[in-house]
Short mmCIF file of C-alpha atoms in Angstrom, two decimals:
data_model
loop_
_atom_site.label_atom_id
_atom_site.label_comp_id
_atom_site.label_asym_id
_atom_site.label_seq_id
_atom_site.Cartn_x
_atom_site.Cartn_y
_atom_site.Cartn_z
CA MET A 70 119.26 121.91 90.06
CA GLU A 71 118.27 119.73 93.02
CA LYS A 72 119.96 116.34 93.14
CA SER A 73 117.78 113.26 92.81
CA LEU A 74 117.67 110.81 95.71
CA TYR A 75 119.69 108.33 93.64
CA GLU A 76 122.40 110.93 92.98
CA GLN A 77 122.56 111.66 96.72
CA ALA A 78 122.94 107.92 97.41
CA LEU A 79 125.70 107.65 94.80
CA GLU A 80 127.66 110.43 96.53
CA VAL A 81 127.92 108.33 99.69
CA PHE A 82 128.79 105.22 97.68
CA ARG A 83 131.52 107.07 95.72
CA GLN A 84 133.04 108.49 98.87
CA ALA A 85 133.44 104.95 100.27
CA ALA A 86 134.65 103.61 96.88
CA LYS A 87 137.34 106.30 96.82
CA VAL A 88 138.52 105.60 100.38
CA MET A 89 138.71 101.83 99.75
CA GLN A 90 140.14 102.28 96.21
CA LEU A 91 137.46 100.17 94.57
CA ASP A 92 138.20 98.75 91.10
CA SER A 93 136.69 101.27 88.63
CA ASN A 94 135.09 98.55 86.46
CA ILE A 95 133.32 97.02 89.44
CA GLN A 96 132.30 100.50 90.58
CA LYS A 97 130.64 101.20 87.19
CA PHE A 98 128.69 97.95 87.46
CA LEU A 99 127.55 98.53 91.06
CA GLU A 100 126.43 102.10 90.44
CA ARG A 101 123.51 101.03 88.23
CA PRO A 102 120.44 98.90 88.98
CA GLN A 103 120.51 95.48 87.33
CA ARG A 104 116.84 95.46 86.39
CA THR A 105 113.82 97.76 86.79
CA ILE A 106 110.28 96.70 85.91
CA ILE A 107 107.55 99.30 85.33
CA VAL A 108 103.99 98.02 85.06
CA GLU A 109 100.73 99.83 84.33
CA PHE A 110 97.69 97.83 85.27
CA PRO A 111 93.90 98.10 85.62
CA VAL A 112 91.92 97.69 88.84
CA LEU A 113 88.16 97.30 89.00
CA MET A 114 86.78 99.77 91.56
CA ASP A 115 83.74 99.10 93.74
CA ASP A 116 81.54 101.44 91.68
CA GLY A 117 82.29 99.60 88.43
CA ARG A 118 84.93 102.06 87.12
CA VAL A 119 88.32 100.80 85.98
CA GLU A 120 91.31 102.82 87.23
CA MET A 121 94.89 102.51 85.92
CA PHE A 122 97.83 102.35 88.34
CA VAL A 123 101.62 102.44 87.92
CA GLY A 124 103.88 100.06 89.82
CA TYR A 125 107.63 99.47 89.98
CA ARG A 126 110.02 96.72 91.02
CA CYS A 127 113.76 97.36 90.98
CA GLN A 128 116.45 94.74 91.49
CA HIS A 129 119.70 96.57 92.06
CA SER A 130 121.97 93.54 92.48
CA THR A 131 121.76 89.76 92.63
CA ALA A 132 125.50 89.13 92.99
CA LEU A 133 125.15 87.66 96.51
CA GLY A 134 121.73 86.02 96.06
CA PRO A 135 118.09 86.85 95.30
CA ALA A 136 116.93 90.47 95.49
CA LYS A 137 115.26 91.45 98.78
CA GLY A 138 113.23 94.50 99.75
CA GLY A 139 109.85 95.97 100.51
CA ILE A 140 106.95 97.18 98.42
CA ARG A 141 105.34 100.50 99.37
CA TYR A 142 101.99 102.03 98.47
CA HIS A 143 102.19 105.82 98.36
CA PRO A 144 100.89 108.59 96.08
CA ASN A 145 104.44 109.97 95.75
CA VAL A 146 106.21 106.74 94.77
CA THR A 147 108.67 107.44 91.93
CA LEU A 148 111.11 105.41 89.87
CA ASP A 149 114.01 107.38 91.41
CA GLU A 150 112.85 106.57 94.95
CA VAL A 151 112.39 102.85 94.24
CA GLN A 152 115.80 102.55 92.54
CA THR A 153 117.49 104.39 95.43
CA LEU A 154 115.85 102.18 98.05
CA ALA A 155 116.91 99.05 96.10
CA PHE A 156 120.48 100.43 95.94
CA TRP A 157 120.49 100.93 99.73
CA MET A 158 119.07 97.43 100.27
CA THR A 159 122.06 95.89 98.46
CA TRP A 160 124.43 97.45 100.99
CA LYS A 161 122.18 96.72 103.97
CA CYS A 162 121.96 93.00 103.10
CA SER A 163 125.67 92.76 102.41
CA LEU A 164 126.57 94.58 105.63
CA LEU A 165 124.59 92.04 107.68
CA ASN A 166 126.17 89.19 105.69
CA LEU A 167 122.82 88.05 104.27
CA PRO A 168 122.80 86.04 100.99
CA TYR A 169 120.73 88.71 99.23
CA GLY A 170 120.99 91.64 96.87
CA GLY A 171 118.86 94.77 97.01
CA GLY A 172 115.33 95.06 95.68
CA LYS A 173 112.47 97.49 96.19
CA GLY A 174 109.02 98.10 94.77
CA GLY A 175 106.11 100.48 94.93
CA VAL A 176 102.70 101.37 93.57
CA LYS A 177 101.70 104.99 93.05
CA VAL A 178 98.47 105.02 95.06
CA ASP A 179 96.92 106.53 98.18
CA PRO A 180 95.69 103.36 99.91
CA SER A 181 93.56 105.36 102.37
CA LYS A 182 91.26 106.19 99.44
CA LEU A 183 90.65 102.50 98.58
CA SER A 184 88.18 100.10 100.14
CA LYS A 185 89.57 96.81 101.47
CA ASN A 186 88.27 95.00 98.37
CA GLU A 187 89.88 97.56 96.06
CA LEU A 188 93.16 97.27 97.98
CA GLU A 189 93.05 93.48 97.60
CA ARG A 190 92.34 93.68 93.85
CA LEU A 191 95.15 96.22 93.38
CA SER A 192 97.60 94.10 95.41
CA ARG A 193 96.82 90.88 93.59
CA ARG A 194 96.94 92.45 90.12
CA PHE A 195 100.23 94.25 90.83
CA PHE A 196 101.84 91.07 92.15
CA PHE A 197 100.61 89.11 89.15
CA GLU A 198 102.16 91.75 86.86
CA ILE A 199 105.61 91.35 88.47
CA SER A 200 105.28 87.62 89.25
CA GLN A 201 107.61 86.41 86.50
CA PHE A 202 110.40 88.49 88.07
CA VAL A 203 109.88 87.44 91.71
CA GLY A 204 110.07 84.10 93.54
CA PRO A 205 111.68 82.41 96.57
CA HIS A 206 115.01 82.16 94.70
CA LYS A 207 114.72 85.30 92.52
CA ASP A 208 113.35 88.25 94.46
CA ILE A 209 111.56 88.18 97.81
CA PRO A 210 109.39 91.25 98.58
CA ALA A 211 108.28 92.36 102.05
CA PRO A 212 106.08 95.06 103.64
CA ASP A 213 107.09 98.73 103.52
CA VAL A 214 105.24 102.05 103.81
CA ASN A 215 101.45 101.42 103.81
CA THR A 216 101.76 97.67 103.21
CA ASN A 217 101.43 95.01 105.92
CA PRO A 218 101.12 91.25 106.62
CA GLN A 219 97.64 91.15 105.02
CA VAL A 220 99.01 92.54 101.74
CA MET A 221 101.82 89.94 101.91
CA ALA A 222 99.17 87.21 102.41
CA TRP A 223 97.44 88.34 99.18
CA TYR A 224 100.80 88.34 97.37
CA LEU A 225 101.57 84.83 98.64
CA ASP A 226 98.18 83.52 97.58
CA THR A 227 98.30 85.14 94.13
CA TYR A 228 101.76 83.75 93.38
CA SER A 229 100.91 80.30 94.80
CA MET A 230 97.73 80.04 92.68
CA HIS A 231 99.81 80.55 89.53
CA VAL A 232 102.67 78.17 90.36
CA GLY A 233 100.31 75.49 91.66
CA TYR A 234 101.66 75.05 95.21
CA THR A 235 101.95 77.15 98.38
CA ALA A 236 105.27 78.99 98.00
CA LEU A 237 105.78 80.29 101.55
CA GLY A 238 109.20 81.77 100.72
CA VAL A 239 107.98 84.19 98.01
CA VAL A 240 107.45 87.06 100.46
CA THR A 241 108.38 87.84 104.06
CA GLY A 242 106.56 89.89 106.67
CA LYS A 243 103.59 87.52 106.35
CA PRO A 244 101.11 86.67 109.11
CA VAL A 245 102.60 84.05 111.46
CA GLU A 246 99.71 81.73 110.48
CA LEU A 247 101.02 81.75 106.88
CA GLY A 248 104.71 81.10 107.52
CA GLY A 249 105.60 84.48 108.99
CA SER A 250 108.23 84.70 111.71
CA VAL A 251 107.57 85.66 115.29
CA GLY A 252 109.49 88.84 116.13
CA ARG A 253 109.27 90.23 112.59
CA ASN A 254 107.01 93.17 113.49
CA GLU A 255 109.42 94.50 116.13
CA ALA A 256 112.64 93.58 114.29
CA THR A 257 113.64 96.92 112.73
CA GLY A 258 113.00 98.81 115.97
CA ARG A 259 114.85 96.17 117.97
CA GLY A 260 117.84 96.48 115.64
CA VAL A 261 117.84 100.28 116.10
CA ALA A 262 117.82 99.85 119.90
CA VAL A 263 120.62 97.24 119.86
CA VAL A 264 122.97 99.39 117.75
CA ALA A 265 122.12 102.51 119.78
CA ALA A 266 123.25 100.59 122.88
CA GLU A 267 126.43 99.40 121.11
CA ALA A 268 127.20 102.97 119.99
CA CYS A 269 126.74 104.25 123.55
CA LYS A 270 129.19 101.59 124.80
CA LEU A 271 131.75 102.62 122.19
CA LEU A 272 131.33 106.30 123.09
CA GLY A 273 131.62 105.56 126.81
CA LYS A 274 128.03 106.55 127.58
CA ASP A 275 125.52 104.78 129.79
CA ILE A 276 122.39 104.18 127.70
CA SER A 277 120.26 103.84 130.82
CA LYS A 278 121.00 107.51 131.56
CA ALA A 279 120.39 108.67 127.97
CA LYS A 280 117.57 110.99 126.90
CA VAL A 281 116.06 110.03 123.54
CA ALA A 282 113.87 111.79 120.95
CA VAL A 283 112.16 109.71 118.25
CA GLN A 284 110.84 111.27 115.04
CA GLY A 285 108.21 109.02 113.45
CA PHE A 286 105.95 106.75 115.47
CA GLY A 287 105.10 104.05 112.96
CA ASN A 288 106.41 100.51 113.29
CA VAL A 289 110.11 101.42 113.46
CA GLY A 290 109.86 104.48 115.70
CA SER A 291 107.42 103.00 118.20
CA PHE A 292 109.30 99.71 118.66
CA SER A 293 112.67 101.56 118.86
CA ALA A 294 111.25 103.80 121.59
CA LYS A 295 109.57 100.94 123.46
CA ILE A 296 112.65 98.67 123.47
CA LEU A 297 115.08 101.52 124.31
CA GLN A 298 112.86 102.44 127.26
CA GLU A 299 111.77 99.04 128.57
CA GLU A 300 114.86 96.89 127.88
CA PHE A 301 117.74 99.38 127.89
CA GLY A 302 116.39 101.83 130.47
CA ALA A 303 116.72 104.95 128.31
CA LYS A 304 114.39 107.90 128.90
CA VAL A 305 112.31 108.68 125.79
CA VAL A 306 111.40 112.35 126.28
CA ALA A 307 109.91 113.21 122.86
CA VAL A 308 108.11 111.53 119.98
CA SER A 309 106.32 112.70 116.86
CA ASP A 310 104.30 111.36 113.97
CA VAL A 311 102.64 112.98 110.98
CA SER A 312 99.80 114.25 113.21
CA ALA A 313 101.59 115.71 116.26
CA ALA A 314 104.74 115.93 118.41
CA TYR A 315 104.92 115.50 122.20
CA TYR A 316 107.51 116.17 124.90
CA ASP A 317 107.85 115.24 128.56
CA PRO A 318 111.21 115.91 130.28
CA ASN A 319 110.45 113.09 132.76
CA GLY A 320 109.93 110.57 129.93
CA ILE A 321 106.85 109.46 128.02
CA ASN A 322 105.33 106.07 128.83
CA ILE A 323 105.77 104.48 125.40
CA SER A 324 103.53 101.45 125.94
CA ASP A 325 100.76 103.83 127.01
CA LEU A 326 101.32 106.02 123.94
CA ILE A 327 101.26 102.97 121.63
CA ALA A 328 97.94 101.89 123.16
CA TYR A 329 96.58 105.41 122.65
CA ARG A 330 97.78 105.49 119.03
CA ASP A 331 96.26 102.10 118.25
CA SER A 332 92.88 103.25 119.55
CA ASN A 333 93.15 106.59 117.70
CA LYS A 334 93.28 105.53 114.02
CA GLY A 335 97.05 105.02 114.22
CA LEU A 336 97.82 108.63 115.19
CA ILE A 337 99.21 110.17 118.40
CA ASP A 338 97.29 113.44 117.91
CA GLY A 339 95.42 114.41 121.09
CA TYR A 340 97.59 112.38 123.51
CA PRO A 341 96.78 113.94 126.91
CA LYS A 342 99.79 112.88 129.01
CA ALA A 343 102.59 114.97 127.45
CA GLN A 344 103.18 118.54 126.31
CA ARG A 345 102.45 119.22 122.65
CA ILE A 346 105.31 120.84 120.72
CA LYS A 347 105.86 121.83 117.08
CA HIS A 348 107.28 119.13 114.82
CA GLU A 349 110.49 121.08 114.17
CA GLU A 350 111.07 121.55 117.93
CA LEU A 351 111.68 117.81 118.37
CA PHE A 352 115.01 118.13 116.54
CA GLU A 353 116.02 121.10 118.72
CA LEU A 354 115.65 119.35 122.09
CA ASP A 355 118.64 118.81 124.36
CA VAL A 356 118.79 115.01 124.09
CA ASP A 357 121.61 112.45 123.92
CA ILE A 358 120.16 110.27 121.15
CA LEU A 359 117.99 111.29 118.20
CA VAL A 360 116.26 108.56 116.20
CA PRO A 361 114.88 109.88 112.87
CA ALA A 362 112.43 107.12 111.92
CA ALA A 363 110.08 108.88 109.48
CA LEU A 364 110.95 109.49 105.80
CA GLU A 365 113.98 110.42 103.68
CA ASN A 366 115.61 113.85 103.91
CA SER A 367 114.21 114.82 107.34
CA ILE A 368 117.48 116.40 108.49
CA THR A 369 118.74 118.97 105.98
CA GLU A 370 120.93 122.08 105.81
CA GLU A 371 117.86 124.09 106.93
CA ASN A 372 117.43 122.42 110.34
CA VAL A 373 120.79 120.76 111.04
CA ASP A 374 122.24 123.65 113.06
CA LYS A 375 119.56 123.32 115.72
CA ILE A 376 120.29 119.67 116.51
CA LYS A 377 121.85 119.15 119.96
CA ALA A 378 121.97 115.33 120.07
CA LYS A 379 125.48 113.89 119.94
CA LEU A 380 124.32 110.49 118.62
CA ILE A 381 121.94 110.03 115.69
CA VAL A 382 120.69 106.51 114.93
CA GLU A 383 118.96 106.38 111.56
CA GLY A 384 115.72 104.41 111.87
CA ALA A 385 114.43 105.61 108.48
CA ASN A 386 116.17 105.22 105.12
CA GLY A 387 118.19 108.29 104.16
CA PRO A 388 116.86 110.68 106.83
CA VAL A 389 120.02 112.82 106.79
CA THR A 390 121.04 114.55 103.54
CA PRO A 391 124.74 114.35 102.53
CA GLU A 392 125.16 118.11 103.20
CA ALA A 393 123.60 117.83 106.68
CA ASP A 394 125.74 114.76 107.35
CA LYS A 395 128.95 116.75 106.72
CA ILE A 396 127.82 119.56 109.03
CA LEU A 397 126.89 117.16 111.82
CA ARG A 398 130.19 115.30 111.59
CA SER A 399 132.11 118.59 111.71
CA LYS A 400 130.31 119.27 115.01
CA GLY A 401 131.42 115.91 116.43
CA VAL A 402 128.05 114.18 116.11
CA THR A 403 128.20 110.38 115.68
CA ILE A 404 125.76 109.08 113.06
CA ILE A 405 124.92 105.38 112.89
CA PRO A 406 123.83 105.00 109.25
CA ASP A 407 120.56 103.51 108.05
CA ILE A 408 122.16 100.54 106.32
CA LEU A 409 123.36 99.38 109.74
CA ALA A 410 120.83 100.87 112.18
CA ASN A 411 117.61 99.73 110.50
CA ALA A 412 118.86 96.41 109.12
CA GLY A 413 117.01 94.43 111.81
CA GLY A 414 113.91 94.17 109.62
CA VAL A 415 115.64 92.56 106.65
CA THR A 416 117.64 90.32 109.00
CA VAL A 417 114.47 88.83 110.53
CA SER A 418 112.97 88.70 107.02
CA TYR A 419 115.97 86.50 106.19
CA PHE A 420 115.20 84.35 109.26
CA GLU A 421 111.59 84.06 108.04
CA TRP A 422 112.70 83.00 104.54
CA VAL A 423 115.06 80.37 105.99
CA GLN A 424 112.24 79.03 108.21
CA ASP A 425 109.87 78.91 105.22
CA LEU A 426 112.36 77.02 103.02
CA GLN A 427 113.03 74.51 105.81
CA SER A 428 109.43 74.34 107.11
CA PHE A 429 110.96 74.56 110.58
CA PHE A 430 110.02 77.51 112.79
CA TRP A 431 111.89 79.18 115.66
CA ASP A 432 110.61 80.64 118.92
CA LEU A 433 110.77 84.34 119.86
CA ASP A 434 113.87 84.03 122.05
CA ASP A 435 115.73 82.35 119.17
CA VAL A 436 114.80 85.16 116.78
CA ARG A 437 115.70 87.93 119.25
CA ASN A 438 119.01 86.36 120.26
CA LYS A 439 120.10 85.66 116.68
CA LEU A 440 119.11 89.19 115.62
CA ALA A 441 121.03 90.85 118.48
CA LYS A 442 124.08 88.68 117.73
CA MET A 443 124.08 89.63 114.02
CA MET A 444 123.48 93.35 114.70
CA ARG A 445 126.34 93.43 117.22
CA ALA A 446 128.66 91.57 114.84
CA ALA A 447 127.88 94.03 112.02
CA PHE A 448 128.38 97.00 114.36
CA ALA A 449 131.75 95.63 115.52
CA GLU A 450 132.87 95.09 111.91
CA VAL A 451 131.92 98.67 111.00
CA ALA A 452 133.63 100.10 114.11
CA LYS A 453 136.82 98.16 113.23
CA THR A 454 136.71 99.39 109.61
CA LYS A 455 136.10 102.97 110.81
CA GLU A 456 139.35 102.80 112.81
CA LYS A 457 141.28 101.11 110.00
CA TYR A 458 140.41 103.79 107.43
CA ASN A 459 140.17 106.65 109.96
CA THR A 460 136.75 107.58 108.62
CA ASP A 461 133.14 108.00 109.79
CA PHE A 462 130.55 105.28 110.51
CA ARG A 463 128.64 105.76 107.25
CA THR A 464 131.69 105.47 105.03
CA ALA A 465 132.94 102.50 107.06
CA ALA A 466 129.59 100.71 106.77
CA TYR A 467 129.64 101.19 102.99
CA ILE A 468 133.23 99.95 102.76
CA VAL A 469 132.33 96.70 104.56
CA ALA A 470 129.20 96.24 102.40
CA ILE A 471 130.76 97.19 99.05
CA ASP A 472 133.78 94.96 99.66
CA ARG A 473 131.60 91.84 100.03
CA VAL A 474 129.57 92.54 96.88
CA ALA A 475 132.68 93.54 94.90
CA LYS A 476 134.41 90.28 95.81
CA ALA A 477 131.33 88.30 94.71
CA VAL A 478 131.19 90.20 91.39
CA LYS A 479 134.89 89.60 90.80
CA LEU A 480 134.66 85.88 91.59
CA ARG A 481 131.59 85.42 89.39
CA GLY A 482 133.00 87.40 86.46
CA ILE A 483 131.07 88.89 83.54
CA TYR A 484 128.94 86.45 81.54
CA PRO A 485 129.19 85.76 78.65
#
């Protein structure tokens, strides 16, 4: 029987717990989500029909602080997926030393089939349904797949109307005009680029001579590619999204491709300035760095043997299955895990929350410099732990993250 996503995530956790000899009682506690809310709610459609939708919010841990994590709108959202993503968020927040635990949410819906008014009614009703469980000091949602600053603005307004004041800190990833942070939209991609550069340094490679392939050209993939190319001098030779994949051995002009995508309904299909290839061929290219920035389980036992890149930087959550991970490591491939590589987004979400609580806002240089500093510090801590335990980057990242949460749990004790 195929393992669930949560079971796959637990495998990685247990491997790290074993290496670090984690207290078995604490391990039992950390293996399960603290709270999961399932809501079923009505939405009035434009034609007068009422449709029912299912939504979830999982809070895996609040040992270090409020839960933190995105809300996605997707027809394939499941309880297992949301709980797994919340589990990963706990370790991501801990690894970056943020005062948060992991949360995640989702609504089972295809937003492309809704009008803007229907999307607004769905968003507001869903947030109302979970509103007693969220708040600036309880659980702070953010955008995820198919949600954006506009959806966060509706969440903010809905919550604020019910508490009777404007609660800027209830969500992050908001429009800058409503207490959002500058630099938030590029943050995850910037974090990916910064740790890719740090990994190259550690491996004795010059990132400005590196060839890069990026799978997924949404927010994370496009900003990773743009920043790697324009600020670190890497050559991005291949990119793909759900609609197409393109290759140019001399490098693709990423800013040009982003402009094309934005004028083409968000898709790169039909881009005239690079050679079209099959999606699966992107993984097979002879590149130095591969950035999987699409969805979970992109690299599996089926396609892992064809990968030539020696450095994989996980832009997406869980893009490499545990089985594929073992095979890659046996071939000497370095994998920078998702909980480190794509933690830039939640880090700048934290900056946004801090700015909202203080009503004092930073400029773009401040945000970028603080983000780079925190990403480099986390990378250095993981690299040090990797050497100490003679293990791989993923296990080391989990050891650092688990240790912080475990200490908090131990110090707090079990109440009552």
